[in-house]
Coordinates of C-alpha atoms in Angstrom, one line a residue:
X1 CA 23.5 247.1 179.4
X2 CA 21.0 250.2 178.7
X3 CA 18.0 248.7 180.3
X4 CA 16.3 245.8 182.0
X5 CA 17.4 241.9 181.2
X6 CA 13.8 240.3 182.0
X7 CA 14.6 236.7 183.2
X8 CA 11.3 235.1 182.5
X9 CA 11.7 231.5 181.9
X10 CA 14.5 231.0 183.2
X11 CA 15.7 229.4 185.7
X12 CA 18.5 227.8 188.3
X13 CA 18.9 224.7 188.4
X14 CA 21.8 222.3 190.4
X15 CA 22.5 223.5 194.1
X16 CA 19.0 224.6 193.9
X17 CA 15.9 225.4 191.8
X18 CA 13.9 228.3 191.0
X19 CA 11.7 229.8 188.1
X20 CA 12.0 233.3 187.4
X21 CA 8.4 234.3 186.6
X22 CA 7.7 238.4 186.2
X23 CA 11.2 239.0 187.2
X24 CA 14.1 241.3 185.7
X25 CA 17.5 242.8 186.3
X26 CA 17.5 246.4 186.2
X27 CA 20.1 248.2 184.5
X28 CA 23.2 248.6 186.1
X29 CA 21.4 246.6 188.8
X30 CA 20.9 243.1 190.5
X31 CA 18.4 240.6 191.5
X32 CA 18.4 239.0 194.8
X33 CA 17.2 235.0 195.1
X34 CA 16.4 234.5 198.6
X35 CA 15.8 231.3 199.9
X36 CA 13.0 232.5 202.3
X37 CA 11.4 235.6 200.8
X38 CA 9.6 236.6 204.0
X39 CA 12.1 236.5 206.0
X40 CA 14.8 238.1 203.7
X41 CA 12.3 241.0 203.3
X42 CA 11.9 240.9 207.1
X43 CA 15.5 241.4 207.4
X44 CA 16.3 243.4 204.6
X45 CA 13.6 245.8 204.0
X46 CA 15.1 248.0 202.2
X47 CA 16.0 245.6 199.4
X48 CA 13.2 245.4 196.8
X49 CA 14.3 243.6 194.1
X50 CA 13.8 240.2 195.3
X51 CA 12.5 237.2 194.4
X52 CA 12.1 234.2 196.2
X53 CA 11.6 230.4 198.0
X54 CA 13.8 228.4 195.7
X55 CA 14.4 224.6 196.6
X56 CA 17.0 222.1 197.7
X57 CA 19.8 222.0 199.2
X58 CA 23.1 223.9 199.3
X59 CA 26.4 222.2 200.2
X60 CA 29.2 223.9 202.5
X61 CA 31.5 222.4 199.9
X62 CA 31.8 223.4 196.5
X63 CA 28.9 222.8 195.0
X64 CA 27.2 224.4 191.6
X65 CA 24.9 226.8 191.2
X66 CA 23.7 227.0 187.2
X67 CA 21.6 229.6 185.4
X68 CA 19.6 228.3 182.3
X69 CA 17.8 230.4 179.8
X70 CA 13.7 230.0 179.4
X71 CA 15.1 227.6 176.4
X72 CA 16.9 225.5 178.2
X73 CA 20.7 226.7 177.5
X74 CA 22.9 227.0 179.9
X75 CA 23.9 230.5 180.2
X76 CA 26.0 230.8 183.7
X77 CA 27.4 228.7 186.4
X78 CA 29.2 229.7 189.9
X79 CA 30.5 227.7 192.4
X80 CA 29.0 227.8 195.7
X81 CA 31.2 227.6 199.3
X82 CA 30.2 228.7 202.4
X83 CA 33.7 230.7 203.3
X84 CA 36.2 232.3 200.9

């Protein structure tokens, strides 16, 4: 893609949940969900697109992680494990 995917609206839901509010993908780029914004910018300082302090819960076994547009459509879904 030639420029930014703004993700405003949407959101992950199952695994875990955040709403992406003010937040894109820059070209050619990515977007980092954190689980603890502070202390993934603590680690990580260098990273700076990054958004942050989603909820729940994620399994160490197979468990899925969907992305929903801001309308509600399922758009993506990954499973999560915590090796391989």
């Amino acid at each position: 893609m030639s420029g930014a995917v703004s993700l405003n609206g949407w959101r992950l839901s199952a695994g875990v949940n955040y709403t992406f509010t003010n937040a894109s993908i820059p070209a050619n780029g990515y977007l980092v969900v954190a689980a603890n914004l502070a202390a993934f910018t603590a680690k990580y300082p260098g990273v700076t697109n990054v958004v942050g302090d989603w909820t729940g819960v994620l399994n160490n076994d197979s468990e899925d992680i969907d992305l929903d547009d801001a309308n509600g459509n399922r758009v993506d879904s990954v499973t999560y494990a915590d090796e391989g």
